[in-house]
Amino acid sequence: MHGRDSSSGAFEEPRMVVRKFLARPQLEGVGAVVRRSIGRFELRYFDPFLVLDEFSVTAPAGFPDHPHRGFETVTYMLQGAVTHEDFEGHKGTIGPGDLQWMTAGRGILHSEMPAAQGTQKGLQLWINLSSKQKMIEPRYQEISSKDIAEATEDGIKVRVIAGEALGTKSPVYTRTPTMYLDFTLKPGAHLRQPIPMSWNAFVYVLEGEGVFGSSKSSPVTAHNLLLLGSGDGLEAWNKSSKLLRFILVGGQPLGEPLVQFGPFVMNTQEEIDQTIDDFENFTNGFEKARHWRSEAAIGLDL
Ligand code: FJE
Ligand code: FE
């Protein structure tokens, strides 16, 4: 076969695993536990990805009122539910399998708190925005589990959060071009998934054990992040007797300077200074932060 046909899973140069990180639990927010892979000290930034957290939160722990500017947060629920409310009055609850793709742009102040008994689990990915898009109007894309595109083929199930797989496309609009695929492979299944050549891409294992890159490599278990090297696709195998579940995420690198101060991500120190000024003085997108507190924070008397 000649040329490239991304819809049929054809590619020429499989990507190998170049680095592996085990994400261990740490405390974030108020009493919440996250397994942070991207965004920790040894892996500050994997352009365009700033943070990948596998979070676990049980009331009264959570992520009360905090701001964001200059990037997007993508929250994908695995178990339980999280209620979010922001300073514009946007409020909602996302449950198992639901997705919230939030473009913070010039500024969001919000809370993200448990909405059910027991432990709420999910993934939160922070995707950087280009310098031209950092100050755009905030926007949400929310997709409930039943509306997330799914495809099944030869022992492989994919939920297409962003991008395309097995001929199925996600309706999510990505400002920084991104693919985000949730794969479940039955025992014996073999996946071949195209990835654009120039993109950075990683795998994060959620459940079971998988063989990635080369069929001879050792199996990788849950909570491991795998950075993929150059190439135009991923090969993965489930050689175990249990289900294998992992996400495959890829994005077009921005190649821009990065200055981060917590939840503010800009290109220069000047822009960060301006952002702190805007947040303290309720300007340039933070106007509504002046008189706002979340109902969650009021209820907890924070
Ligand atoms: C944040 C610390 C934080 N990972 N996963 C500092 F914890 C957060 C934050 C989150 C977060 C929220 C959810 Cl729902 C899931 C998360 C970090 O809110 F924004 C800063 N700045
Ligand atoms: Fe947040």
Short mmCIF file of N, CA, C and O in Angstrom, two decimals, residues 2 15 53 172 202 300:
data_model
loop_
_atom_site.label_atom_id
_atom_site.label_comp_id
_atom_site.label_asym_id
_atom_site.label_seq_id
_atom_site.Cartn_x
_atom_site.Cartn_y
_atom_site.Cartn_z
N HIS A 2 0.44 2.26 -0.75
CA HIS A 2 1.23 3.48 -0.83
C HIS A 2 0.53 4.63 -0.13
O HIS A 2 -0.68 4.62 0.04
N ARG A 15 5.70 4.78 16.71
CA ARG A 15 6.42 5.50 17.77
C ARG A 15 6.81 4.54 18.88
O ARG A 15 6.05 3.66 19.24
N ASP A 53 -3.46 15.22 35.54
CA ASP A 53 -3.75 14.72 36.88
C ASP A 53 -4.80 13.64 36.79
O ASP A 53 -5.85 13.82 36.17
N VAL A 172 -15.73 17.88 19.40
CA VAL A 172 -15.04 18.89 20.21
C VAL A 172 -14.12 19.73 19.33
O VAL A 172 -13.40 19.20 18.48
N PHE A 202 1.42 11.09 24.13
CA PHE A 202 1.69 10.23 25.30
C PHE A 202 0.54 9.27 25.52
O PHE A 202 -0.58 9.46 25.02
N LEU A 300 -19.19 25.71 52.78
CA LEU A 300 -18.11 25.17 53.62
C LEU A 300 -17.51 26.23 54.52
O LEU A 300 -16.61 25.96 55.31
#
